[in-house]
Short mmCIF file of C-alpha atoms and ligand atoms in Angstrom, two decimals:
data_model
loop_
_atom_site.label_atom_id
_atom_site.label_comp_id
_atom_site.label_asym_id
_atom_site.label_seq_id
_atom_site.Cartn_x
_atom_site.Cartn_y
_atom_site.Cartn_z
CA UNK A 30 -0.02 -0.06 -0.02
CA UNK A 31 2.82 2.28 0.97
CA UNK A 32 4.58 1.47 -2.36
CA UNK A 33 1.40 1.98 -4.31
CA UNK A 34 0.79 5.35 -2.60
CA UNK A 35 4.34 6.61 -3.41
CA UNK A 36 3.92 5.34 -6.96
CA UNK A 37 0.70 7.34 -7.35
CA UNK A 38 2.33 10.47 -5.90
CA UNK A 39 5.35 10.05 -8.24
CA UNK A 40 3.08 9.42 -11.17
CA UNK A 41 0.92 12.48 -10.39
CA UNK A 42 3.87 14.78 -9.85
CA UNK A 43 5.48 13.55 -13.06
CA UNK A 44 2.23 14.19 -14.92
CA UNK A 45 2.16 17.79 -13.50
CA UNK A 46 5.80 18.33 -14.42
CA UNK A 47 5.26 17.17 -17.97
CA UNK A 48 2.19 19.29 -18.66
CA UNK A 49 3.71 22.45 -17.02
CA UNK A 50 6.85 21.95 -19.02
CA UNK A 51 4.80 21.75 -22.15
CA UNK A 52 2.81 24.85 -21.24
CA UNK A 53 5.87 26.94 -20.60
CA UNK A 54 6.19 29.39 -23.47
CA UNK A 55 4.39 27.06 -25.83
CA UNK A 56 3.99 28.76 -29.14
CA UNK A 57 1.80 27.75 -32.15
CA UNK A 58 2.46 28.40 -35.77
CA UNK A 59 0.27 27.48 -38.72
CA UNK A 60 1.41 27.82 -42.31
CA UNK A 61 -1.55 29.08 -44.25
CA UNK A 62 -0.31 28.34 -47.72
CA UNK A 63 1.93 25.24 -48.00
CA UNK A 64 4.21 25.08 -50.97
CA UNK A 65 4.67 22.26 -53.52
CA UNK A 66 7.72 20.03 -53.24
CA UNK A 67 8.91 17.92 -56.15
CA UNK A 68 10.94 14.78 -56.33
CA UNK A 69 14.34 15.63 -57.79
CA UNK A 70 16.15 12.91 -59.73
CA UNK A 71 19.75 12.76 -58.44
CA UNK A 72 22.42 12.82 -61.16
CA UNK A 73 23.99 9.49 -62.05
CA UNK A 74 27.63 10.62 -62.64
CA UNK A 75 30.54 10.52 -60.10
CA UNK A 76 32.52 13.62 -61.01
CA UNK A 77 32.34 16.50 -58.45
CA UNK A 78 33.22 19.70 -60.27
CA UNK A 79 31.36 22.13 -58.01
CA UNK A 80 30.31 22.08 -54.31
CA UNK A 81 27.58 24.24 -52.77
CA UNK A 82 27.66 24.21 -48.98
CA UNK A 83 24.41 25.46 -47.40
CA UNK A 84 24.36 26.41 -43.68
CA UNK A 85 21.23 26.85 -41.72
CA UNK A 86 22.55 28.89 -38.84
CA UNK A 87 21.25 27.30 -35.63
CA UNK A 88 19.21 24.70 -37.55
CA UNK A 89 18.66 21.34 -35.76
CA UNK A 90 16.49 18.33 -36.51
CA UNK A 91 13.74 20.02 -34.51
CA UNK A 92 13.67 22.98 -36.84
CA UNK A 93 13.38 20.60 -39.77
CA UNK A 94 10.71 18.54 -38.02
CA UNK A 95 8.70 21.73 -37.32
CA UNK A 96 9.07 23.05 -40.89
CA UNK A 97 8.18 19.66 -42.33
CA UNK A 98 5.03 19.57 -40.10
CA UNK A 99 3.75 23.03 -41.11
CA UNK A 100 4.37 22.32 -44.80
CA UNK A 101 2.07 19.27 -44.48
CA UNK A 102 4.80 16.69 -44.33
CA UNK A 103 7.09 17.59 -47.15
CA UNK A 104 10.32 19.51 -47.63
CA UNK A 105 12.70 20.01 -50.55
CA UNK A 106 15.45 18.88 -48.19
CA UNK A 107 14.01 15.37 -48.29
CA UNK A 108 15.53 15.04 -51.75
CA UNK A 109 18.90 14.53 -49.97
CA UNK A 110 20.37 11.11 -50.72
CA UNK A 111 22.54 10.93 -47.61
CA UNK A 112 22.13 12.05 -43.99
CA UNK A 113 24.76 12.19 -41.26
CA UNK A 114 25.39 13.86 -37.87
CA UNK A 115 27.95 16.54 -37.12
CA UNK A 116 29.57 17.02 -33.74
CA UNK A 117 30.15 20.73 -33.12
CA UNK A 118 32.12 21.49 -29.93
CA UNK A 119 34.67 24.31 -29.87
CA UNK A 120 38.16 23.71 -28.46
CA UNK A 121 37.32 25.49 -25.23
CA UNK A 122 33.54 25.06 -24.97
CA UNK A 123 31.11 22.16 -25.41
CA UNK A 124 28.49 24.44 -26.92
CA UNK A 125 29.89 26.38 -29.91
CA UNK A 126 28.97 29.55 -31.73
CA UNK A 127 28.92 30.55 -35.46
CA UNK A 128 32.49 31.81 -35.23
CA UNK A 129 34.09 28.61 -34.01
CA UNK A 130 31.57 26.19 -35.56
CA UNK A 131 31.58 27.91 -38.94
CA UNK A 132 35.36 28.14 -38.96
CA UNK A 133 35.57 24.34 -38.56
CA UNK A 134 33.24 23.95 -41.63
CA UNK A 135 35.25 26.58 -43.57
CA UNK A 136 38.77 25.65 -42.65
CA UNK A 137 38.87 22.16 -41.24
CA UNK A 138 40.20 22.84 -37.76
CA UNK A 139 38.59 23.13 -34.37
CA UNK A 140 39.03 26.57 -32.81
CA UNK A 141 38.01 28.62 -29.81
CA UNK A 142 34.61 30.12 -29.13
CA UNK A 143 34.03 33.45 -30.95
CA UNK A 144 37.08 32.95 -33.24
CA UNK A 145 36.54 33.65 -36.90
CA UNK A 146 38.78 32.14 -39.60
CA UNK A 147 41.72 31.72 -37.13
CA UNK A 148 43.04 28.87 -34.88
CA UNK A 149 42.97 29.30 -31.05
CA UNK A 150 46.23 31.28 -31.16
CA UNK A 151 44.84 33.77 -33.68
CA UNK A 152 46.75 32.40 -36.72
CA UNK A 153 44.69 32.76 -39.90
CA UNK A 154 43.33 29.61 -41.47
CA UNK A 155 42.74 29.17 -45.17
CA UNK A 156 39.05 28.55 -46.08
CA UNK A 157 37.42 26.58 -48.86
CA UNK A 158 37.05 29.96 -50.66
CA UNK A 159 40.89 30.37 -50.59
CA UNK A 160 41.58 26.76 -51.62
CA UNK A 161 39.08 26.94 -54.44
CA UNK A 162 40.64 30.13 -55.78
CA UNK A 163 44.22 28.61 -55.56
CA UNK A 164 42.94 25.68 -57.59
CA UNK A 165 41.66 27.93 -60.38
CA UNK A 166 38.05 27.64 -59.48
CA UNK A 167 35.56 30.47 -58.76
CA UNK A 168 34.20 31.06 -55.23
CA UNK A 169 31.27 32.88 -53.74
CA UNK A 170 29.07 33.52 -50.71
CA UNK A 171 25.37 34.42 -50.38
CA UNK A 172 23.86 35.24 -46.98
CA UNK A 173 20.88 37.00 -45.49
CA UNK A 174 22.81 38.61 -42.62
CA UNK A 175 25.25 41.55 -42.36
CA UNK A 176 28.54 40.58 -43.97
CA UNK A 177 30.50 41.19 -40.78
CA UNK A 178 28.47 38.45 -39.06
CA UNK A 179 30.38 35.30 -38.07
CA UNK A 180 29.42 32.82 -40.81
CA UNK A 181 30.44 34.82 -43.86
CA UNK A 182 33.55 35.97 -42.03
CA UNK A 183 34.51 32.35 -41.26
CA UNK A 184 34.99 31.95 -45.01
CA UNK A 185 36.23 35.45 -45.99
CA UNK A 186 38.00 37.02 -42.94
CA UNK A 187 40.19 36.36 -39.93
CA UNK A 188 39.91 37.54 -36.35
CA UNK A 189 40.08 35.99 -32.94
CA UNK A 190 37.09 38.09 -31.92
CA UNK A 191 33.93 37.93 -33.98
CA UNK A 192 32.70 41.27 -32.51
CA UNK A 193 35.41 43.29 -34.31
CA UNK A 194 32.83 44.25 -36.94
CA UNK A 195 34.70 46.87 -38.89
CA UNK A 196 38.06 45.06 -38.71
CA UNK A 197 36.41 41.94 -40.10
CA UNK A 198 35.18 43.75 -43.17
CA UNK A 199 38.51 45.41 -43.73
CA UNK A 200 40.17 41.97 -43.64
CA UNK A 201 37.59 40.61 -45.99
CA UNK A 202 39.08 42.87 -48.70
CA UNK A 203 42.12 40.47 -48.87
CA UNK A 204 39.91 37.53 -49.94
CA UNK A 205 40.01 36.63 -53.65
CA UNK A 206 36.26 35.74 -53.58
CA UNK A 207 34.37 36.34 -56.85
CA UNK A 208 30.79 36.68 -55.70
CA UNK A 209 29.44 38.11 -52.47
CA UNK A 210 25.83 38.82 -51.67
CA UNK A 211 24.68 40.01 -48.21
CA UNK A 212 23.80 42.94 -45.94
CA UNK A 213 25.93 45.22 -43.87
CA UNK A 214 26.59 48.17 -46.17
CA UNK A 215 26.91 50.68 -43.37
CA UNK A 216 30.41 49.48 -42.23
CA UNK A 217 31.67 49.48 -45.85
CA UNK A 218 31.48 53.21 -46.18
CA UNK A 219 30.68 54.71 -42.77
CA UNK A 220 33.76 53.61 -40.99
CA UNK A 221 35.83 54.84 -38.03
CA UNK A 222 39.01 54.53 -40.08
CA UNK A 223 37.54 56.69 -42.90
CA UNK A 224 38.10 53.96 -45.57
CA UNK A 225 35.41 53.40 -48.23
CA UNK A 226 35.51 49.67 -48.85
CA UNK A 227 33.15 49.95 -51.82
CA UNK A 228 35.60 52.27 -53.61
CA UNK A 229 38.46 49.89 -52.73
CA UNK A 230 36.53 46.94 -54.20
CA UNK A 231 35.89 48.89 -57.39
CA UNK A 232 39.60 49.64 -57.67
CA UNK A 233 40.23 45.89 -57.37
CA UNK A 234 37.94 45.26 -60.33
CA UNK A 235 34.75 44.33 -58.48
CA UNK A 236 31.41 45.49 -59.69
CA UNK A 237 29.64 46.90 -56.61
CA UNK A 238 25.84 46.55 -56.64
CA UNK A 239 23.88 48.48 -54.03
CA UNK A 240 20.60 46.96 -55.19
CA UNK A 241 19.61 43.47 -56.08
CA UNK A 242 18.10 44.71 -59.36
CA UNK A 243 21.53 46.12 -60.36
CA UNK A 244 23.10 42.69 -59.78
CA UNK A 245 20.33 40.94 -61.67
CA UNK A 246 20.20 43.24 -64.66
CA UNK A 247 23.65 44.73 -65.04
CA UNK A 248 26.10 42.01 -63.99
CA UNK A 249 26.65 39.35 -66.65
CA UNK A 250 30.17 38.22 -65.74
CA UNK A 251 33.10 39.06 -63.52
CA UNK A 252 33.59 39.65 -59.82
CA UNK A 253 30.86 41.36 -57.77
CA UNK A 254 29.86 42.46 -54.31
CA UNK A 255 26.11 42.98 -53.88
CA UNK A 256 25.32 44.72 -50.62
CA UNK A 257 21.78 46.11 -50.85
CA UNK A 258 21.03 46.55 -47.14
CA UNK A 259 22.62 48.61 -44.31
CA UNK A 260 22.46 45.68 -41.84
CA UNK A 261 20.53 42.46 -42.37
CA UNK A 262 18.07 41.64 -45.17
CA UNK A 263 14.41 42.38 -44.51
CA UNK A 264 11.99 39.89 -42.90
CA UNK A 265 11.16 36.82 -44.95
CA UNK A 266 7.65 38.06 -45.82
CA UNK A 267 9.11 41.35 -47.14
CA UNK A 268 12.07 39.97 -49.01
CA UNK A 269 10.34 37.07 -50.69
CA UNK A 270 12.55 34.55 -52.45
CA UNK A 271 15.55 36.90 -52.47
CA UNK A 272 18.03 34.34 -50.99
CA UNK A 273 17.12 31.83 -53.71
CA UNK A 274 17.36 34.36 -56.50
CA UNK A 275 20.67 35.79 -55.21
CA UNK A 276 21.99 32.27 -54.85
CA UNK A 277 21.04 31.34 -58.44
CA UNK A 278 22.51 34.53 -59.77
CA UNK A 279 25.73 33.72 -57.93
CA UNK A 280 25.72 30.18 -59.33
CA UNK A 281 25.17 31.53 -62.86
CA UNK A 282 28.24 33.86 -62.55
CA UNK A 283 30.50 31.33 -60.77
CA UNK A 284 29.62 28.52 -63.17
CA UNK A 285 31.15 30.49 -66.07
CA UNK A 286 34.50 29.14 -64.85
CA UNK A 287 35.25 25.88 -66.72
CA UNK A 288 37.21 24.69 -63.69
CA UNK A 289 34.15 24.82 -61.50
CA UNK A 290 33.31 26.64 -58.30
CA UNK A 291 32.72 26.49 -54.50
CA UNK A 292 29.84 28.41 -52.98
CA UNK A 293 28.61 28.93 -49.39
CA UNK A 294 24.91 29.85 -48.93
CA UNK A 295 23.58 30.66 -45.52
CA UNK A 296 20.09 30.77 -44.09
CA UNK A 297 21.50 33.30 -41.59
CA UNK A 298 18.53 34.46 -39.59
CA UNK A 299 17.24 31.10 -38.29
CA UNK A 300 19.71 31.82 -35.57
CA UNK A 301 18.32 35.24 -34.73
CA UNK A 302 14.74 34.00 -34.31
CA UNK A 303 16.05 31.10 -32.21
CA UNK A 304 17.74 33.68 -29.93
CA UNK A 305 14.58 35.76 -29.84
CA UNK A 306 12.38 32.66 -29.29
CA UNK A 307 10.04 33.71 -32.04
CA UNK A 308 8.57 30.54 -33.58
CA UNK A 309 6.66 32.34 -36.41
CA UNK A 310 9.70 34.13 -37.88
CA UNK A 311 11.86 31.04 -37.20
CA UNK A 312 9.50 28.91 -39.27
CA UNK A 313 9.40 31.44 -42.11
CA UNK A 314 13.23 31.60 -42.23
CA UNK A 315 13.47 27.79 -42.15
CA UNK A 316 10.92 27.39 -44.92
CA UNK A 317 12.68 30.12 -47.00
CA UNK A 318 15.90 28.20 -46.51
CA UNK A 319 14.20 24.96 -47.59
CA UNK A 320 12.81 26.60 -50.80
CA UNK A 321 16.34 27.88 -51.51
CA UNK A 322 17.66 24.31 -50.98
CA UNK A 323 15.03 23.18 -53.55
CA UNK A 324 16.13 25.71 -56.21
CA UNK A 325 19.85 24.84 -55.58
CA UNK A 326 19.16 21.08 -55.81
CA UNK A 327 17.19 21.52 -59.00
CA UNK A 328 20.12 23.42 -60.54
CA UNK A 329 22.56 20.84 -59.29
CA UNK A 330 20.48 17.99 -60.77
CA UNK A 331 20.52 19.73 -64.19
CA UNK A 332 24.22 20.34 -63.96
CA UNK A 333 25.10 16.76 -62.90
CA UNK A 334 28.53 17.58 -61.47
CA UNK A 335 27.56 19.58 -58.43
CA UNK A 336 27.44 18.25 -54.87
CA UNK A 337 25.12 20.07 -52.43
CA UNK A 338 25.81 19.72 -48.73
CA UNK A 339 23.34 21.13 -46.21
CA UNK A 340 24.17 21.41 -42.52
CA UNK A 341 24.25 23.74 -39.51
CA UNK A 342 26.94 25.20 -37.23
CA UNK A 343 25.05 24.51 -33.99
CA UNK A 344 21.50 24.58 -32.62
CA UNK A 345 19.91 27.81 -31.39
CA UNK A 346 16.99 28.17 -28.88
CA UNK A 347 16.63 24.58 -27.70
CA UNK A 348 13.57 24.26 -29.92
CA UNK A 349 11.29 21.34 -28.99
CA UNK A 350 8.18 20.22 -30.87
CA UNK A 351 5.40 19.25 -28.48
CA UNK A 352 2.56 18.73 -30.87
CA UNK A 353 0.81 19.85 -33.94
CA UNK A 354 -1.28 18.67 -36.92
CA UNK A 355 0.05 17.68 -40.33
CA UNK A 356 -3.40 18.18 -41.89
CA UNK A 357 -3.63 21.80 -40.91
CA UNK A 358 0.06 22.59 -41.01
CA UNK A 359 0.17 23.51 -37.30
CA UNK A 360 3.11 23.06 -34.95
CA UNK A 361 3.25 23.59 -31.21
CA UNK A 362 6.76 24.11 -29.90
CA UNK A 363 8.69 25.85 -27.18
CA UNK A 364 12.21 27.06 -26.61
CA UNK A 365 14.45 26.07 -23.67
CA UNK A 366 17.17 28.66 -24.21
CA UNK A 367 17.90 32.12 -25.51
CA UNK A 368 21.29 30.86 -26.59
CA UNK A 369 22.84 27.93 -28.36
CA UNK A 370 22.43 24.32 -27.24
CA UNK A 371 24.57 21.20 -27.48
CA UNK A 372 22.80 18.79 -29.85
CA UNK A 373 24.58 17.24 -32.82
CA UNK A 374 23.34 18.89 -36.04
CA UNK A 375 22.24 17.02 -39.23
CA UNK A 376 24.23 16.88 -42.48
CA UNK A 377 22.44 16.24 -45.77
CA UNK A 378 24.02 15.66 -49.14
CA UNK A 379 22.69 15.56 -52.72
CA UNK A 380 24.55 14.81 -55.93
CA UNK A 381 27.83 13.08 -56.79
CA UNK A 382 29.87 12.18 -53.65
CA UNK A 383 26.79 12.45 -51.39
CA UNK A 384 27.52 8.98 -49.99
CA UNK A 385 30.57 10.42 -48.17
CA UNK A 386 28.37 12.35 -45.72
CA UNK A 387 26.74 9.55 -43.68
CA UNK A 388 27.30 8.48 -40.08
CA UNK A 389 28.95 10.43 -37.33
CA UNK A 390 31.44 13.17 -38.25
CA UNK A 391 33.16 16.11 -36.71
CA UNK A 392 32.24 19.51 -38.21
CA UNK A 393 35.85 19.66 -39.43
CA UNK A 394 35.35 16.39 -41.41
CA UNK A 395 32.82 18.16 -43.66
CA UNK A 396 35.61 20.51 -44.75
CA UNK A 397 38.07 17.69 -45.42
CA UNK A 398 35.57 15.64 -47.40
CA UNK A 399 34.71 18.65 -49.55
CA UNK A 400 38.40 19.50 -50.07
CA UNK A 401 39.14 15.91 -51.17
CA UNK A 402 36.10 15.66 -53.46
CA UNK A 403 36.99 18.95 -55.18
CA UNK A 404 40.66 17.99 -55.31
CA UNK A 405 41.74 21.26 -53.69
ZN1 LIG B 525 23.60 32.41 -32.46
#
């Protein structure tokens, strides 16, 4: 009787705990208009001429589960032929950030928290952009954040401190990158050191586009920086399919090189809405990233020699799905953190070489696999 009584008390208190945990900050999001997803036939060939690395900043399996649920059980991402898991710790912290985590993806080495394109001692590391250029390929970056943010800087700049915003952009001028799309215009030409980085880029032979329309209509070849926004790109509802269009424009330009190209595309602001614990905007960013993945995979399938790798640098927000309805496209979820959390993140691959991205891997392995497949 005593045992039964304590069992009942335990059972009751567990029940209370579970339901109160679920009710804490529980948010609901419904996607009114789901989008169509098509099956993409993967190319048959083995040759890897180009690699497109797509990073969902802060995107875990829960983000994908939630997005999949609200889009009625389908995502473009599901066209991936291979799925693996990436372990993300920094050298000095279990839970990493976009500086350290992104540097491992960009340069193949573990580094310290908040470091960008450097090892823990501050020594600059070469990124896939640098290796691609040295091999005679073209290289580019398209992001929805400010260009001084950690992920683009992991590939284009070097600093032990990701918060050195203006220094990071000045250092970026030394990259041989061919195509850059992102926000952050204000620290190109309103700088404490008085430099005008747009003018410097023009002197180096870059076309500088201050609107997306200029990039789209006036740039047919050559090197380009397109920086249409002072800080980040507008909200997903306002900017529409800008990331997909900018990515495809970048691919069109980079693909003119007969030696092939490397490109990094980031769904940057998933991370922001994870930090802000805003489920609605987080879902819109995740779905925008998925539609961009679809456009990129469709291009890669037509090309036949392009590998697409999709992953994340870390998880943000501790997002947990507690319920929902596939028929109505509704998800109920909450956040357990305003920061990053320590789950492994998924890796997806599509196209020739995709089979290399299964099983457990370190985030650094993703770099080494890409480097090997592109013969850099
Ligand atoms: Zn973050």
